[in-house]
Tab-separated table of C-alpha atoms in Angstrom:
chain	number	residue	atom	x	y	z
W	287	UNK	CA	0.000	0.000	0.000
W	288	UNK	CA	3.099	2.269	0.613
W	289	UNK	CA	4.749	1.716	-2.627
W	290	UNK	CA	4.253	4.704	-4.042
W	291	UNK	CA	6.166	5.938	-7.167
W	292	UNK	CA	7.295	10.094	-5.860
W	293	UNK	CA	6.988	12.610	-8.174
W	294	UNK	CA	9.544	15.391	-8.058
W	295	UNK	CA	10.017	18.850	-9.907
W	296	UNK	CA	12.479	17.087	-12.413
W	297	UNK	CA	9.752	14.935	-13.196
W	298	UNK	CA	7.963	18.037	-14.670
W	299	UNK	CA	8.129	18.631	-18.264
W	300	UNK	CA	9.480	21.880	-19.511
W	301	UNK	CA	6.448	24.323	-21.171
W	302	UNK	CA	7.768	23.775	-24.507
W	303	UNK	CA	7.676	20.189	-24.242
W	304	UNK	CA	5.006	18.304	-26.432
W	305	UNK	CA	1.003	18.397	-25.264
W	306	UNK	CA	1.471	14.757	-25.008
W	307	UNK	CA	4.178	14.320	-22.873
W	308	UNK	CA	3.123	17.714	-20.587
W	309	UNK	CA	-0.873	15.700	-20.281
W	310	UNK	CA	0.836	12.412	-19.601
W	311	UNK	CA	2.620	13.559	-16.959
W	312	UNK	CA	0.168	15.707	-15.532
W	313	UNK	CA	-1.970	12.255	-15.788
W	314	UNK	CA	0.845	10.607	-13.840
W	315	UNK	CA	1.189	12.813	-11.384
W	316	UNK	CA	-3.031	13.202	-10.822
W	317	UNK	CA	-3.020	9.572	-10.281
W	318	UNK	CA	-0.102	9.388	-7.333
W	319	UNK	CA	-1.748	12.171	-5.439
W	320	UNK	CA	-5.426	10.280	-5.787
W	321	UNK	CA	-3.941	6.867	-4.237
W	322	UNK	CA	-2.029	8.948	-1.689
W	323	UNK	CA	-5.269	10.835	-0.607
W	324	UNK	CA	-7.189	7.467	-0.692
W	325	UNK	CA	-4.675	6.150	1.791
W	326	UNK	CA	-4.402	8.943	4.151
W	327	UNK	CA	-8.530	9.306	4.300
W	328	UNK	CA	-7.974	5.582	5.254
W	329	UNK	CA	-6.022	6.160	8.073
W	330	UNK	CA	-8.364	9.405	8.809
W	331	UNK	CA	-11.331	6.634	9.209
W	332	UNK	CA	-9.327	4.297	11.228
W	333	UNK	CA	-8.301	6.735	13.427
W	334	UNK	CA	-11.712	7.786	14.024
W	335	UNK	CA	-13.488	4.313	14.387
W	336	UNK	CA	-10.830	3.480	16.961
W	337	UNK	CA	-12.032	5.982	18.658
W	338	UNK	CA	-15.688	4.975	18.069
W	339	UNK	CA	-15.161	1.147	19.282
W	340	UNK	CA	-12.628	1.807	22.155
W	341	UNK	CA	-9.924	0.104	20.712
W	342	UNK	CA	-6.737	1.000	18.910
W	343	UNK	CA	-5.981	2.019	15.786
W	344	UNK	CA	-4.914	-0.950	13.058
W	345	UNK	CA	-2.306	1.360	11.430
W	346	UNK	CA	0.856	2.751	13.033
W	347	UNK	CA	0.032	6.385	12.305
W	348	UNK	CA	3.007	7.774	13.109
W	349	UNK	CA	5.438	5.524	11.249
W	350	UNK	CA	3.283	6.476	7.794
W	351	UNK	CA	6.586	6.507	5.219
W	352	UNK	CA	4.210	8.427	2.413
W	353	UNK	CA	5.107	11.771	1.396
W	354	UNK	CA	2.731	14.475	2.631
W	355	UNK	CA	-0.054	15.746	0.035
W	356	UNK	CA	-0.185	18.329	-2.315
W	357	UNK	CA	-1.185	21.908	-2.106
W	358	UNK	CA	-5.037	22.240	-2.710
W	359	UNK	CA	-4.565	24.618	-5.836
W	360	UNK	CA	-2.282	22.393	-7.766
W	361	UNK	CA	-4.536	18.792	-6.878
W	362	UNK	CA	-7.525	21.050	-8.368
W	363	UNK	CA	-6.210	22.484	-11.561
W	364	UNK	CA	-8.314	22.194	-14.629
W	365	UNK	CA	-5.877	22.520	-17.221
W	366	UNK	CA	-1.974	21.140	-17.853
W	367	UNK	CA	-0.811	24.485	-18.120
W	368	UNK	CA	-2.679	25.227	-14.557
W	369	UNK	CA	-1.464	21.819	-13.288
W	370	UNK	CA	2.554	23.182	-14.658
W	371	UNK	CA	2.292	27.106	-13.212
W	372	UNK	CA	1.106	26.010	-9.774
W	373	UNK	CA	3.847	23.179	-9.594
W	374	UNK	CA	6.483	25.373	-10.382
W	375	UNK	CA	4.898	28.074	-8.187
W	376	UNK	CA	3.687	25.938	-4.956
W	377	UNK	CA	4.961	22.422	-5.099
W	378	UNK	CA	8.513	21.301	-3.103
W	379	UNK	CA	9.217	18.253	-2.871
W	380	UNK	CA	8.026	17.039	0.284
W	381	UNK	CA	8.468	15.334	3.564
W	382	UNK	CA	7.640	11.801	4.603
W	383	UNK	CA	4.640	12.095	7.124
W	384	UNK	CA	6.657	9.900	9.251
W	385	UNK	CA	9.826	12.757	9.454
W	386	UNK	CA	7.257	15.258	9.767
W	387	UNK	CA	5.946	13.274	12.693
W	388	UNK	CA	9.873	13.343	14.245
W	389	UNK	CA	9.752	17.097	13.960
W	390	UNK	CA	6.681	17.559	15.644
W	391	UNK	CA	7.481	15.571	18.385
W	392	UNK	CA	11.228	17.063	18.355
W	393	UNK	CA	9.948	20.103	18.294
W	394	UNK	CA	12.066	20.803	15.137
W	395	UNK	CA	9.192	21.894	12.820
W	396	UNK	CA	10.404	24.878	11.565
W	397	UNK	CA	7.497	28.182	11.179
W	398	UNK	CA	5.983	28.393	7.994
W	399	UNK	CA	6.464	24.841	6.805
W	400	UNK	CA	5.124	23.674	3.795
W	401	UNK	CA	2.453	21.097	5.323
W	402	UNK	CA	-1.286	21.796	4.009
W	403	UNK	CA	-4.637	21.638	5.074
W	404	UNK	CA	-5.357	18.192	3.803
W	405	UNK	CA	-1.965	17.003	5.364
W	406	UNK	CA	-2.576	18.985	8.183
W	407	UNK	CA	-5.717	17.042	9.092
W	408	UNK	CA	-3.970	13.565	8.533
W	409	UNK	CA	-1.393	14.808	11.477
W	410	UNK	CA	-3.760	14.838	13.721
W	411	UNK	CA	-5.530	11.711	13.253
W	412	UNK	CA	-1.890	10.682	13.900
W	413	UNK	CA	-1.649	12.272	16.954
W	414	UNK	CA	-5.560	10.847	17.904
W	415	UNK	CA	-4.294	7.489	17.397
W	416	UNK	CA	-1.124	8.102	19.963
W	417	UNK	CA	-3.678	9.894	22.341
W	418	UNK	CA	-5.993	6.749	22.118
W	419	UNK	CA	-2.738	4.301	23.188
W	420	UNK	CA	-2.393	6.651	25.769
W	421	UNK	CA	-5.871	6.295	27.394
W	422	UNK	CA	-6.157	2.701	26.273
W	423	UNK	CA	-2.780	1.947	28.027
W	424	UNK	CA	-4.483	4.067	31.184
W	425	UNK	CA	-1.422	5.967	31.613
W	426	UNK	CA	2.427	5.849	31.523
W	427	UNK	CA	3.275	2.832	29.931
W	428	UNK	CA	6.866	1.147	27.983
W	429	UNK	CA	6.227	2.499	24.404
W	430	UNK	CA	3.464	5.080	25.499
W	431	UNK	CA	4.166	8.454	24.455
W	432	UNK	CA	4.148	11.049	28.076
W	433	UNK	CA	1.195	13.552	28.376
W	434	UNK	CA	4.024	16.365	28.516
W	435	UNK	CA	5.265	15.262	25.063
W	436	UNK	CA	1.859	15.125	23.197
W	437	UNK	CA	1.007	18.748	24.768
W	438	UNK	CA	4.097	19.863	23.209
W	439	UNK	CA	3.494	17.792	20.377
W	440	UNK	CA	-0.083	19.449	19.568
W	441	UNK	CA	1.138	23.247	21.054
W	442	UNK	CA	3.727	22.697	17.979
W	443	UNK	CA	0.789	21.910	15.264
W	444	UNK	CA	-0.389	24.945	16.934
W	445	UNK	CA	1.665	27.100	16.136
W	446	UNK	CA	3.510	26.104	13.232
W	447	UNK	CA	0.343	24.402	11.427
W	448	UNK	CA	-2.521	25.800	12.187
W	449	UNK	CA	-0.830	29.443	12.323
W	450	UNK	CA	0.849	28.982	8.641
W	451	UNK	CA	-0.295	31.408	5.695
W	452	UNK	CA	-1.252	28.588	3.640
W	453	UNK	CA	-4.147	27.801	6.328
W	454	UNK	CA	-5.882	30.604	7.285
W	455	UNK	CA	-7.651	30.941	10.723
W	456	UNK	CA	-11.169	31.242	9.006
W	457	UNK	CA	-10.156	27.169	8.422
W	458	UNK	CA	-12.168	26.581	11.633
W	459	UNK	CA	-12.795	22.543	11.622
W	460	UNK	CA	-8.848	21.864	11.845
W	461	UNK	CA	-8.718	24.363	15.032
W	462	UNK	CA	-11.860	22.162	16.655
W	463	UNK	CA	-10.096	19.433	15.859
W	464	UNK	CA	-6.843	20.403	17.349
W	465	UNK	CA	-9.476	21.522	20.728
W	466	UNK	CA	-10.982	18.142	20.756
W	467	UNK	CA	-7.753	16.589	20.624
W	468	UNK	CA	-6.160	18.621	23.683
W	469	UNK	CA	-9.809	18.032	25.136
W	470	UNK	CA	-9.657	13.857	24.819
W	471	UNK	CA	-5.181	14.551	25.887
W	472	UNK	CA	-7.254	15.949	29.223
W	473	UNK	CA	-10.126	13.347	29.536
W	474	UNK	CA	-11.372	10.315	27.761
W	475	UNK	CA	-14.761	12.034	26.955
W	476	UNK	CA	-15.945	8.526	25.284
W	477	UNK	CA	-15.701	6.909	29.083
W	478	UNK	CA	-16.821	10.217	30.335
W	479	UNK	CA	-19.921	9.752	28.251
W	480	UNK	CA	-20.716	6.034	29.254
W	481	UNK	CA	-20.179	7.036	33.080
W	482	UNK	CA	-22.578	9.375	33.358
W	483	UNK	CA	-24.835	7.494	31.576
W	484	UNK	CA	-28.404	9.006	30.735
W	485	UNK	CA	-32.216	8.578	30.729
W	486	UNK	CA	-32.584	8.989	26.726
W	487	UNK	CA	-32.027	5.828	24.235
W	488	UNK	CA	-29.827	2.994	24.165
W	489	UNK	CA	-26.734	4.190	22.819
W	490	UNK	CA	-25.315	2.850	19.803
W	491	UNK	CA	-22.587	4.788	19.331
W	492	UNK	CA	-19.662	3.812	21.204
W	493	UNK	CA	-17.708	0.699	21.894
W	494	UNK	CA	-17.539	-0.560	25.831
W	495	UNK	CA	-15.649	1.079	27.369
W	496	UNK	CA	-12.352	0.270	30.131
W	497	UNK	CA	-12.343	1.569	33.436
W	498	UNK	CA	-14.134	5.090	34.766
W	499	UNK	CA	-12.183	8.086	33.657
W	500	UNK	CA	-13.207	10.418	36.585
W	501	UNK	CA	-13.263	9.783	40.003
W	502	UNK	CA	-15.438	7.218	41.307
W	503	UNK	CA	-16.815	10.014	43.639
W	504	UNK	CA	-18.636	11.287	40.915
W	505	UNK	CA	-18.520	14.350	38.105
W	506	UNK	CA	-18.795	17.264	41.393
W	507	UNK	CA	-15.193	16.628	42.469
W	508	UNK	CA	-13.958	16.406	39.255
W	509	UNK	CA	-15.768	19.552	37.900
W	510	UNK	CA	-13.959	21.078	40.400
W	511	UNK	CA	-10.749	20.328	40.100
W	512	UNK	CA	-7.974	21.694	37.662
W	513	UNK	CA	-8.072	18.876	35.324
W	514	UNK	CA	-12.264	19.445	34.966
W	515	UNK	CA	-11.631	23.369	34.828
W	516	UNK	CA	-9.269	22.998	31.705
W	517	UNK	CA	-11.826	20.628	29.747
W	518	UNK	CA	-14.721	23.082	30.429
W	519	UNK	CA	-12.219	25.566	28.550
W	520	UNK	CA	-11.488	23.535	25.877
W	521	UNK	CA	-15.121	22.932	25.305
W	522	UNK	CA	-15.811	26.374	25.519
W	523	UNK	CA	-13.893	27.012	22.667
W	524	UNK	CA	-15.252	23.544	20.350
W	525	UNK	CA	-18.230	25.248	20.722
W	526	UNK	CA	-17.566	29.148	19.939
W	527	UNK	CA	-15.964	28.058	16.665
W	528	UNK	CA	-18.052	25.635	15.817
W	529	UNK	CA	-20.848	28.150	15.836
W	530	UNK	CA	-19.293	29.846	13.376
W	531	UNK	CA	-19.194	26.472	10.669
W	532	UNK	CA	-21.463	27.087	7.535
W	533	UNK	CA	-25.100	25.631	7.860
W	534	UNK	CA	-25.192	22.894	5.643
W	535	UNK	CA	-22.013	22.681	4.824
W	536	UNK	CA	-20.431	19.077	4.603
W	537	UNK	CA	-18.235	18.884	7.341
W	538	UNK	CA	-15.035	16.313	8.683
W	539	UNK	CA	-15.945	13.363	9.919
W	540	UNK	CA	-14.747	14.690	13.159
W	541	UNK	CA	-17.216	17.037	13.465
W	542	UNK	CA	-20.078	15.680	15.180
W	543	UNK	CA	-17.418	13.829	17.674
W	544	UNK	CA	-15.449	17.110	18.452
W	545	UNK	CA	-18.931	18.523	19.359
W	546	UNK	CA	-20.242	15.287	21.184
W	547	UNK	CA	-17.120	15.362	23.467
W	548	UNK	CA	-17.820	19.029	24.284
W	549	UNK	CA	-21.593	18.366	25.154
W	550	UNK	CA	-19.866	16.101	27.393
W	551	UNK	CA	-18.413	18.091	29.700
W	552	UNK	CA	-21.340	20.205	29.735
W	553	UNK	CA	-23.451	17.373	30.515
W	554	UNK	CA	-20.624	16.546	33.615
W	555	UNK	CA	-21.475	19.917	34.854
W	556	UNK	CA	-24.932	19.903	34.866
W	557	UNK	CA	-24.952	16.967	36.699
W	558	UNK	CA	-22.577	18.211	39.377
W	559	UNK	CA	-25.152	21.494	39.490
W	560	UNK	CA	-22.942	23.900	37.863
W	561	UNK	CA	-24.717	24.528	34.615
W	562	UNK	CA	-24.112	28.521	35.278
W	563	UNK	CA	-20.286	28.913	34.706
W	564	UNK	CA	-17.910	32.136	34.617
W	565	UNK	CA	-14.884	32.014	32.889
W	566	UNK	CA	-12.002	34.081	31.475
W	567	UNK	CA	-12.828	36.287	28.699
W	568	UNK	CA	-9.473	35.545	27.020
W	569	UNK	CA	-7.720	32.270	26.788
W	570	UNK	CA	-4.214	31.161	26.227
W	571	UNK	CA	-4.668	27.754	24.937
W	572	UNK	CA	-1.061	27.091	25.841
W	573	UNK	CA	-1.996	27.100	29.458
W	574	UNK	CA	-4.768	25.297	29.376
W	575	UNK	CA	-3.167	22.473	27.529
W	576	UNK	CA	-0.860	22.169	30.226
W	577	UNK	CA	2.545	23.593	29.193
W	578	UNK	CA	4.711	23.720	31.584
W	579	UNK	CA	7.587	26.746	31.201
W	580	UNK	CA	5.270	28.945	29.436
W	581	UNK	CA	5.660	32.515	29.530
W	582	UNK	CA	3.417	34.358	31.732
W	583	UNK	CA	1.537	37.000	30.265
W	584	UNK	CA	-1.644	38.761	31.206
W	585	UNK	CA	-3.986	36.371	29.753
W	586	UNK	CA	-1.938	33.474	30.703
W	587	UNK	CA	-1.918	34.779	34.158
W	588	UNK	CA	-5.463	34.834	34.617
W	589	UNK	CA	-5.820	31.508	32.636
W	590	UNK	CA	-4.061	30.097	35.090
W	591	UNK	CA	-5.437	31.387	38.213
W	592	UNK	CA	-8.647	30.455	36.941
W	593	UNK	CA	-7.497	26.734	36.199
W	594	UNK	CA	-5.976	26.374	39.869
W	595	UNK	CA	-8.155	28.099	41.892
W	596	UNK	CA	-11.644	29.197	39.792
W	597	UNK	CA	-10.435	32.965	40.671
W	598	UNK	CA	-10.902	35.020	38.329
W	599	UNK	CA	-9.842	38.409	37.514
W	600	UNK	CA	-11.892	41.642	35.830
W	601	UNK	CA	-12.358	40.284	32.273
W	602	UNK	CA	-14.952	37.137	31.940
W	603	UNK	CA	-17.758	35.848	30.798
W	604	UNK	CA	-20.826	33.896	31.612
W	605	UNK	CA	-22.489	31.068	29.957
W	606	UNK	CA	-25.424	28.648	30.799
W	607	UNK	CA	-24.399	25.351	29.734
W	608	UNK	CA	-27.741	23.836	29.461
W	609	UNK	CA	-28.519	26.349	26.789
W	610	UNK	CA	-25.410	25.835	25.083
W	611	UNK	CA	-26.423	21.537	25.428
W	612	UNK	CA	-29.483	22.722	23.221
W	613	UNK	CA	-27.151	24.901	20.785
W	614	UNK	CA	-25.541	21.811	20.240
W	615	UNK	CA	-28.537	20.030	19.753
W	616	UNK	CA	-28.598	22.507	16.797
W	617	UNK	CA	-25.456	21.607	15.003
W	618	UNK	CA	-25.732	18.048	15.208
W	619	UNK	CA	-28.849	17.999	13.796
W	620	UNK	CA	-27.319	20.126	10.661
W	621	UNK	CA	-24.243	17.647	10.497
W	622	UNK	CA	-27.086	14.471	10.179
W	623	UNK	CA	-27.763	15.270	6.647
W	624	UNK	CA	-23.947	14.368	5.913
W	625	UNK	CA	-23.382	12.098	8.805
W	626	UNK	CA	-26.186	9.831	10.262
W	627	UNK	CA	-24.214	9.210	13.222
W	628	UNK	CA	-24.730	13.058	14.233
W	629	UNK	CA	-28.626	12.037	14.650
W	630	UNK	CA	-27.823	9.786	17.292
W	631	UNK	CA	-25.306	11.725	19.089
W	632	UNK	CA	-28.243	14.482	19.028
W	633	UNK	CA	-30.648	11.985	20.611
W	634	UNK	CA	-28.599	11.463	23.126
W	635	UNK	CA	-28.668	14.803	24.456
W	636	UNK	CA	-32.448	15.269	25.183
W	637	UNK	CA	-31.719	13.793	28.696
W	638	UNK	CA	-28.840	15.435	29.259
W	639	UNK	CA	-30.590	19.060	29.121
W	640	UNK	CA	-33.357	18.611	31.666
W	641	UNK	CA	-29.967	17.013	34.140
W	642	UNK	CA	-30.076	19.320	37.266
W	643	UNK	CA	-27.733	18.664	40.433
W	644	UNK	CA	-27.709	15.301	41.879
């Protein structure tokens, strides 16, 4: 499956060439970049069914020797000489994902690589599948990558992904995706979900789960604690961009998940009776991932005061989160058209909105 013949720039005919050689190797070329993309929404899938069924993934993400794809505007010219200006203007000849996985977890990526959006979101099914040996594992384990190393890890998609020219912030489902990611890095919301169980349908969604992933005390403790303050954060901010996705638009497949692990957390603090929440009104998502050395700033300073002792300074905000479990309602129901899994995720919230404290 990873035999893949690599096109490079000397590959590329010269303008003057024939039609028939330039269209035969634009044909070539076309036809590498389809089975790559085939094979990397293959691992996007696995990734996310692991996820589904509580297992692990069948690939190794992370060892993945394929180069990384190629830029959106030359995969979607229309014409050879299209195909031939945006090679010659776009394409270098790129990285093994598995290299770009060593500089990510290095922390050797340099600013402004060349790593797009479709790429971008293949990364971090990668780093899903390591989260999900993580939580499977239960832990530190022999071969299990630390929690300190996959914050760093996703801070460095962060800021030398997400923040590159050639994906531009309005790109909102690759930011919730990098949220839900730090969010299930935090807490496995899929044994969240089956441990605070519900009044609403059986649920078909999920695999069984392992053991309980909060304290056997119940969600009150654990909503108060630092660990329950940084996931209400990180939901907080699935949920104010997801808000901002297109109606009707056919989003990722991890979509309705990213939004489903948020409702979680609500759904733990309802139950716990704190469905009226105050929080900063800025965040530093650096801090609330859990980086340790960061530079203190204002924001981060009040990020993480609130984190370690729900103080808070002038500047915040309040939400009701049983509102927000209805807003959410909302969405999924506009992601079922594309994804009939949504539909049940959305039944499974009627319950959850009428939950008051226990």
């Amino acid at each position: 499956m990873f035999e893949l013949e690599e096109f490079t720039l000397e590959d590329l005919p010269e303008d003057a060439a024939p039609i028939q050689e330039r269209l035969e190797s634009w044909k070539q070329w076309a036809d590498l970049e389809t089975k790559r993309r085939s094979i990397f929404a293959l691992f996007i899938i696995d990734a996310q069914l692991a996820r589904y069924h509580g297992g692990l993934p069948i690939g190794k993400h992370v060892l993945n020797p394929l180069q990384s794809a190629a830029p959106h505007a030359v995969f979607h010219a229309t014409t050879v000489d299209e195909w031939s200006t945006k090679m010659r203007q776009q394409w270098k000849d790129p990285h093994p994902l598995r290299e770009i996985y060593n500089m990510i977890f290095e922390s050797k990526l340099p600013r402004g690589a060349s790593i797009y959006p479709f790429t971008i979101s293949v990364l971090l099914e990668g780093i899903q599948a390591v989260i999900l040996e993580r939580n499977f594992a239960g832990g530190d384990a022999v071969g299990v990558v630390s929690e300190a190393v996959l914050v760093q890890a996703l801070l460095t998609i962060k800021t030398k992904c997400l923040g590159n020219p050639e994906v531009p912030i309005g790109n909102l489902e690759l930011h919730i995706r990098w949220k839900a990611l730090c969010l299930d890095l935090i807490v496995d919301t899929v044994k969240l979900f089956r441990q605070l169980g519900g009044e609403g349908p059986p649920q078909n969604i999920f695999g069984v789960g392992q053991k309980p992933t909060i304290p056997s005390e119940g969600p009150n403790r654990w909503t108060q604690s630092p660990k329950g303050r940084r996931a209400l954060l990180f939901a907080i901010g699935i949920q104010d961009l997801a808000e901002r996705l297109p109606v009707g638009r056919v989003t990722a497949p991890s979509m309705p998940p990213a939004v489903f692990s948020a409702a979680t957390i609500y759904c733990a603090y309802c139950r716990a009776g704190q469905a009226d929440v105050v929080v900063p009104q800025e965040l530093d998502w650096a801090i609330i991932a859990g980086v340790e050395g960061h530079n203190d700033g204002p924001i981060a300073s009040k990020c993480r005061q609130f984190i370690e002792t729900q103080r808070l300074q002038p500047g915040f905000r309040r939400l009701n989160l049983r509102h927000s479990l209805y807003q959410f309602q909302a969405m999924l129901r506009a992601m079922s058209t594309h994804w009939g899994i949504a539909e049940e995720m959305r039944q499974q919230l009627y319950p959850w909105t009428s939950f008051g404290s226990e």
